C-alpha cells in the first residue's frame, strides 16, 4: 500500500473498495497485527498477519492432499443381511462411465474435486515465490484473480451436507459405515475455514505490486461501431 494520501478516481489507484457496501477508502500501509475496517459497515478490508503466506501455502497443500485421498479412499460402506460393499468416488465415476449419467458425474466431480484442487494450485503458484522472498511468477496476478473467482464454486461443504441427508434416509434400510473419504471432506471444511481466516487479499495484491507486477485488470475495449457512411 502507499504511504502518501494520493489516489486517482479515474483508475482507482490508491483506493480500496469495501467488498460489502462498495465504500471507497484511501489505501495506507498497515503494520502486522493492525486491521483496516470499512468506516460505513465495519467489514474488514485488510488484516496482515505475520507468516500468513506460509500458513496459506500449508493449508492449500493440505486441501490438495485431502481431496486426492477423498477420491480414491472408500467413501462409505453399505451392508445389509450380511452383505456389504465399500465404494469410493472413483468407483462411482467408473460405474457410470458408460451410462447417460456420465456428464452429471463428471460435473459433480469437477465441482467437488476439480475446482478446489485447481484453486489450491493457483494459490500455491501465487504464494510460494512471495513467501520465499522471490519475485512472483509471470502470471501470478491472473492466477490469484482466478483463485478468488473460483472460491464460491467450491462445493465441498454442500456435498457433505447432501451426503448427510442421503445417509439419514438410507440408514433405515441398511447399515452405513462412513469411510476415510467422508472424514477427509469434513476435514476439508475446517481447512477452508482456516484458509479464509488467514486470507488477506489486500496483502497479497500489495505483495504482487511491490514486486513490480501490474495487477490492473485490462478489459477488452469493444470495437467502434461503424455505419455504412463511414465505409
Tab-separated table of C-alpha atoms in Angstrom:
chain	number	residue	atom	x	y	z
A	1	UNK	CA	0.000	0.000	0.000
A	2	UNK	CA	1.021	3.599	-0.412
A	3	UNK	CA	2.064	5.919	2.370
A	4	UNK	CA	1.056	9.100	0.585
A	5	UNK	CA	-2.576	10.084	0.628
A	6	UNK	CA	-2.810	10.087	-3.164
A	7	UNK	CA	-5.380	8.414	-5.324
A	8	UNK	CA	-6.854	8.526	-8.788
A	9	UNK	CA	-10.614	8.209	-9.136
A	10	UNK	CA	-10.399	7.505	-12.855
A	11	UNK	CA	-8.254	4.368	-12.423
A	12	UNK	CA	-8.885	3.517	-8.755
A	13	UNK	CA	-5.167	3.634	-7.969
A	14	UNK	CA	-4.581	4.289	-4.279
A	15	UNK	CA	-8.147	3.348	-3.341
A	16	UNK	CA	-9.710	0.251	-1.851
A	17	UNK	CA	-13.403	-0.591	-2.052
A	18	UNK	CA	-15.353	-2.363	0.653
A	19	UNK	CA	-16.458	-5.780	-0.686
A	20	UNK	CA	-19.792	-5.460	1.141
A	21	UNK	CA	-21.009	-1.873	0.700
A	22	UNK	CA	-18.587	-0.579	-2.005
A	23	UNK	CA	-17.452	2.381	0.088
A	24	UNK	CA	-14.118	3.754	-1.155
A	25	UNK	CA	-11.184	4.244	1.201
A	26	UNK	CA	-7.689	5.622	0.697
A	27	UNK	CA	-5.049	2.906	0.962
A	28	UNK	CA	-2.499	3.114	3.745
A	29	UNK	CA	0.332	0.900	4.939
A	30	UNK	CA	-0.567	-1.401	7.819
A	31	UNK	CA	1.789	-2.984	10.281
A	32	UNK	CA	1.477	-6.663	11.175
A	33	UNK	CA	-1.433	-7.108	13.559
A	34	UNK	CA	-3.283	-3.940	12.513
A	35	UNK	CA	-6.740	-4.131	10.987
A	36	UNK	CA	-8.395	-1.809	8.483
A	37	UNK	CA	-12.193	-1.742	8.602
A	38	UNK	CA	-14.815	-0.067	6.488
A	39	UNK	CA	-15.974	3.169	8.087
A	40	UNK	CA	-19.511	2.533	6.873
A	41	UNK	CA	-20.288	-1.127	7.663
A	42	UNK	CA	-17.249	-2.302	9.644
A	43	UNK	CA	-16.186	-5.025	7.186
A	44	UNK	CA	-12.514	-5.996	7.464
A	45	UNK	CA	-10.652	-4.545	4.480
A	46	UNK	CA	-7.131	-5.650	5.338
A	47	UNK	CA	-5.539	-7.563	8.194
A	48	UNK	CA	-1.895	-8.505	7.574
A	49	UNK	CA	-0.588	-11.401	9.655
A	50	UNK	CA	2.957	-12.468	10.345
A	51	UNK	CA	3.704	-15.664	8.395
A	52	UNK	CA	0.279	-15.696	6.739
A	53	UNK	CA	1.699	-16.668	3.345
A	54	UNK	CA	3.384	-19.771	4.767
A	55	UNK	CA	0.198	-20.720	6.597
A	56	UNK	CA	-1.875	-20.340	3.437
A	57	UNK	CA	0.616	-22.454	1.496
A	58	UNK	CA	0.400	-25.207	4.109
A	59	UNK	CA	-3.398	-25.102	4.088
A	60	UNK	CA	-3.548	-25.168	0.271
A	61	UNK	CA	-1.228	-28.179	0.161
A	62	UNK	CA	-3.287	-29.881	2.884
A	63	UNK	CA	-6.502	-29.355	0.925
A	64	UNK	CA	-4.941	-30.916	-2.178
A	65	UNK	CA	-3.844	-33.986	-0.204
A	66	UNK	CA	-7.292	-34.340	1.385
A	67	UNK	CA	-9.035	-34.037	-1.974
A	68	UNK	CA	-6.833	-36.657	-3.615
A	69	UNK	CA	-7.469	-39.004	-0.705
A	70	UNK	CA	-11.194	-38.288	-0.871
A	71	UNK	CA	-11.287	-39.525	-4.460
A	72	UNK	CA	-9.576	-42.899	-4.011
A	73	UNK	CA	-10.248	-43.847	-0.387
A	74	UNK	CA	-13.525	-45.600	0.486
A	75	UNK	CA	-16.293	-43.065	0.952
A	76	UNK	CA	-18.829	-45.307	2.661
A	77	UNK	CA	-19.739	-48.951	3.161
A	78	UNK	CA	-23.307	-50.175	2.965
A	79	UNK	CA	-24.174	-53.575	4.447
A	80	UNK	CA	-27.474	-55.427	4.679
A	81	UNK	CA	-28.324	-59.044	5.535
A	82	UNK	CA	-24.665	-59.958	5.884
A	83	UNK	CA	-23.596	-58.493	2.561
A	84	UNK	CA	-21.561	-55.307	2.317
A	85	UNK	CA	-19.919	-53.143	-0.295
A	86	UNK	CA	-17.480	-50.266	0.070
A	87	UNK	CA	-17.030	-47.744	-2.714
A	88	UNK	CA	-15.074	-44.583	-3.395
A	89	UNK	CA	-15.863	-41.596	-5.561
A	90	UNK	CA	-13.542	-43.000	-8.207
A	91	UNK	CA	-15.516	-46.277	-8.203
A	92	UNK	CA	-18.751	-44.324	-8.635
A	93	UNK	CA	-17.315	-42.462	-11.608
A	94	UNK	CA	-16.239	-45.736	-13.211
A	95	UNK	CA	-19.673	-47.283	-12.567
A	96	UNK	CA	-21.394	-44.548	-14.580
A	97	UNK	CA	-18.641	-44.195	-17.200
A	98	UNK	CA	-20.763	-45.821	-19.917
A	99	UNK	CA	-24.183	-44.504	-18.936
A	100	UNK	CA	-26.206	-41.428	-19.733
A	101	UNK	CA	-25.331	-40.045	-16.295
A	102	UNK	CA	-21.668	-39.663	-17.220
A	103	UNK	CA	-21.927	-35.869	-17.876
A	104	UNK	CA	-23.629	-35.396	-14.497
A	105	UNK	CA	-20.977	-37.460	-12.700
A	106	UNK	CA	-18.185	-35.504	-14.379
A	107	UNK	CA	-19.846	-32.209	-13.456
A	108	UNK	CA	-20.198	-33.261	-9.805
A	109	UNK	CA	-16.581	-34.419	-9.635
A	110	UNK	CA	-15.436	-31.169	-11.241
A	111	UNK	CA	-17.321	-29.102	-8.657
A	112	UNK	CA	-16.343	-31.020	-5.540
A	113	UNK	CA	-12.843	-32.181	-6.572
A	114	UNK	CA	-11.532	-30.454	-9.682
A	115	UNK	CA	-12.228	-26.816	-8.847
A	116	UNK	CA	-10.942	-26.962	-5.245
A	117	UNK	CA	-7.715	-28.638	-6.433
A	118	UNK	CA	-7.332	-26.049	-9.185
A	119	UNK	CA	-7.868	-23.207	-6.724
A	120	UNK	CA	-5.313	-24.679	-4.295
A	121	UNK	CA	-2.794	-24.997	-7.135
A	122	UNK	CA	-3.379	-21.370	-8.162
A	123	UNK	CA	-2.778	-20.232	-4.584
A	124	UNK	CA	0.459	-22.216	-4.418
A	125	UNK	CA	1.527	-20.773	-7.763
A	126	UNK	CA	0.957	-17.274	-6.408
A	127	UNK	CA	2.182	-17.517	-2.830
A	128	UNK	CA	5.236	-19.811	-2.900
A	129	UNK	CA	7.588	-17.242	-4.504
A	130	UNK	CA	6.221	-14.446	-2.314
A	131	UNK	CA	6.741	-16.466	0.866
A	132	UNK	CA	10.347	-17.166	-0.179
A	133	UNK	CA	11.062	-13.512	-0.891
A	134	UNK	CA	11.424	-14.112	-4.624
A	135	UNK	CA	9.665	-12.269	-7.463
A	136	UNK	CA	6.248	-13.750	-8.260
A	137	UNK	CA	5.700	-15.967	-11.250
A	138	UNK	CA	4.850	-14.365	-14.552
A	139	UNK	CA	1.082	-14.807	-14.336
A	140	UNK	CA	0.738	-14.581	-10.551
A	141	UNK	CA	-1.835	-11.768	-10.696
A	142	UNK	CA	-4.033	-13.713	-13.130
A	143	UNK	CA	-3.668	-16.894	-11.069
A	144	UNK	CA	-4.697	-15.189	-7.833
A	145	UNK	CA	-7.595	-13.438	-9.544
A	146	UNK	CA	-8.897	-16.774	-10.828
A	147	UNK	CA	-8.451	-18.385	-7.413
A	148	UNK	CA	-10.718	-15.722	-5.938
A	149	UNK	CA	-13.254	-16.161	-8.733
A	150	UNK	CA	-13.377	-19.919	-8.069
A	151	UNK	CA	-13.893	-19.521	-4.325
A	152	UNK	CA	-17.752	-19.512	-4.409
A	153	UNK	CA	-17.754	-22.630	-6.599
A	154	UNK	CA	-16.015	-24.850	-4.060
A	155	UNK	CA	-18.766	-27.351	-3.281
A	156	UNK	CA	-17.169	-29.496	-0.563
A	157	UNK	CA	-19.485	-28.172	2.156
A	158	UNK	CA	-22.598	-28.621	0.016
A	159	UNK	CA	-21.509	-32.136	-0.892
A	160	UNK	CA	-21.077	-33.136	2.753
A	161	UNK	CA	-24.493	-31.711	3.683
A	162	UNK	CA	-26.166	-33.502	0.770
A	163	UNK	CA	-24.429	-36.756	1.655
A	164	UNK	CA	-25.521	-36.481	5.290
A	165	UNK	CA	-29.153	-36.007	4.247
A	166	UNK	CA	-28.968	-39.023	1.922
A	167	UNK	CA	-27.374	-41.189	4.614
A	168	UNK	CA	-30.189	-40.398	7.029
A	169	UNK	CA	-32.679	-41.813	4.518
A	170	UNK	CA	-30.544	-44.876	3.720
A	171	UNK	CA	-29.803	-45.665	7.371
A	172	UNK	CA	-33.276	-47.150	7.813
A	173	UNK	CA	-32.729	-49.663	5.011
A	174	UNK	CA	-29.139	-50.757	5.611
A	175	UNK	CA	-26.173	-50.316	7.886
A	176	UNK	CA	-23.942	-47.481	6.737
A	177	UNK	CA	-20.306	-47.072	7.752
A	178	UNK	CA	-18.530	-43.848	6.871
A	179	UNK	CA	-15.155	-44.255	5.230
A	180	UNK	CA	-11.963	-42.170	5.322
A	181	UNK	CA	-13.014	-40.160	2.270
A	182	UNK	CA	-16.087	-38.796	4.062
A	183	UNK	CA	-13.978	-37.643	7.013
A	184	UNK	CA	-11.484	-36.148	4.564
A	185	UNK	CA	-14.280	-33.960	3.228
A	186	UNK	CA	-15.227	-32.967	6.767
A	187	UNK	CA	-11.596	-32.043	7.493
A	188	UNK	CA	-11.534	-30.083	4.233
A	189	UNK	CA	-14.329	-27.853	5.526
A	190	UNK	CA	-12.232	-26.835	8.529
A	191	UNK	CA	-9.173	-26.337	6.313
A	192	UNK	CA	-11.195	-23.995	4.093
A	193	UNK	CA	-12.439	-22.076	7.139
A	194	UNK	CA	-8.881	-21.662	8.388
A	195	UNK	CA	-7.730	-20.536	4.943
A	196	UNK	CA	-10.429	-17.866	4.845
A	197	UNK	CA	-9.434	-16.692	8.315
A	198	UNK	CA	-5.766	-16.274	7.347
A	199	UNK	CA	-6.505	-14.894	3.885
A	200	UNK	CA	-5.940	-11.179	3.341
A	201	UNK	CA	-6.457	-10.435	-0.342
A	202	UNK	CA	-5.187	-6.880	0.048
A	203	UNK	CA	-1.841	-8.040	1.441
A	204	UNK	CA	-1.389	-10.498	-1.418
A	205	UNK	CA	-2.206	-7.895	-4.047
A	206	UNK	CA	0.175	-5.466	-2.359
A	207	UNK	CA	2.964	-8.057	-2.319
A	208	UNK	CA	2.477	-8.680	-6.037
A	209	UNK	CA	2.503	-4.955	-6.756
A	210	UNK	CA	5.567	-4.379	-4.555
A	211	UNK	CA	7.394	-6.944	-6.698
A	212	UNK	CA	6.799	-4.688	-9.716
A	213	UNK	CA	3.983	-6.663	-11.347
A	214	UNK	CA	0.907	-4.888	-12.616
A	215	UNK	CA	-2.385	-6.088	-11.158
A	216	UNK	CA	-4.835	-3.961	-13.100
A	217	UNK	CA	-7.493	-5.875	-14.970
A	218	UNK	CA	-7.282	-4.963	-18.642
A	219	UNK	CA	-10.751	-5.372	-20.094
A	220	UNK	CA	-11.084	-5.664	-23.829
A	221	UNK	CA	-12.353	-2.467	-25.364
A	222	UNK	CA	-15.190	-3.010	-27.819
A	223	UNK	CA	-14.544	-2.147	-31.426
A	224	UNK	CA	-16.071	1.170	-32.530
A	225	UNK	CA	-19.362	0.957	-34.316
A	226	UNK	CA	-19.273	1.757	-37.977
A	227	UNK	CA	-22.059	2.931	-40.205
A	228	UNK	CA	-22.397	2.449	-43.945
A	229	UNK	CA	-21.469	6.103	-44.434
A	230	UNK	CA	-18.102	5.549	-42.768
A	231	UNK	CA	-17.069	2.936	-45.367
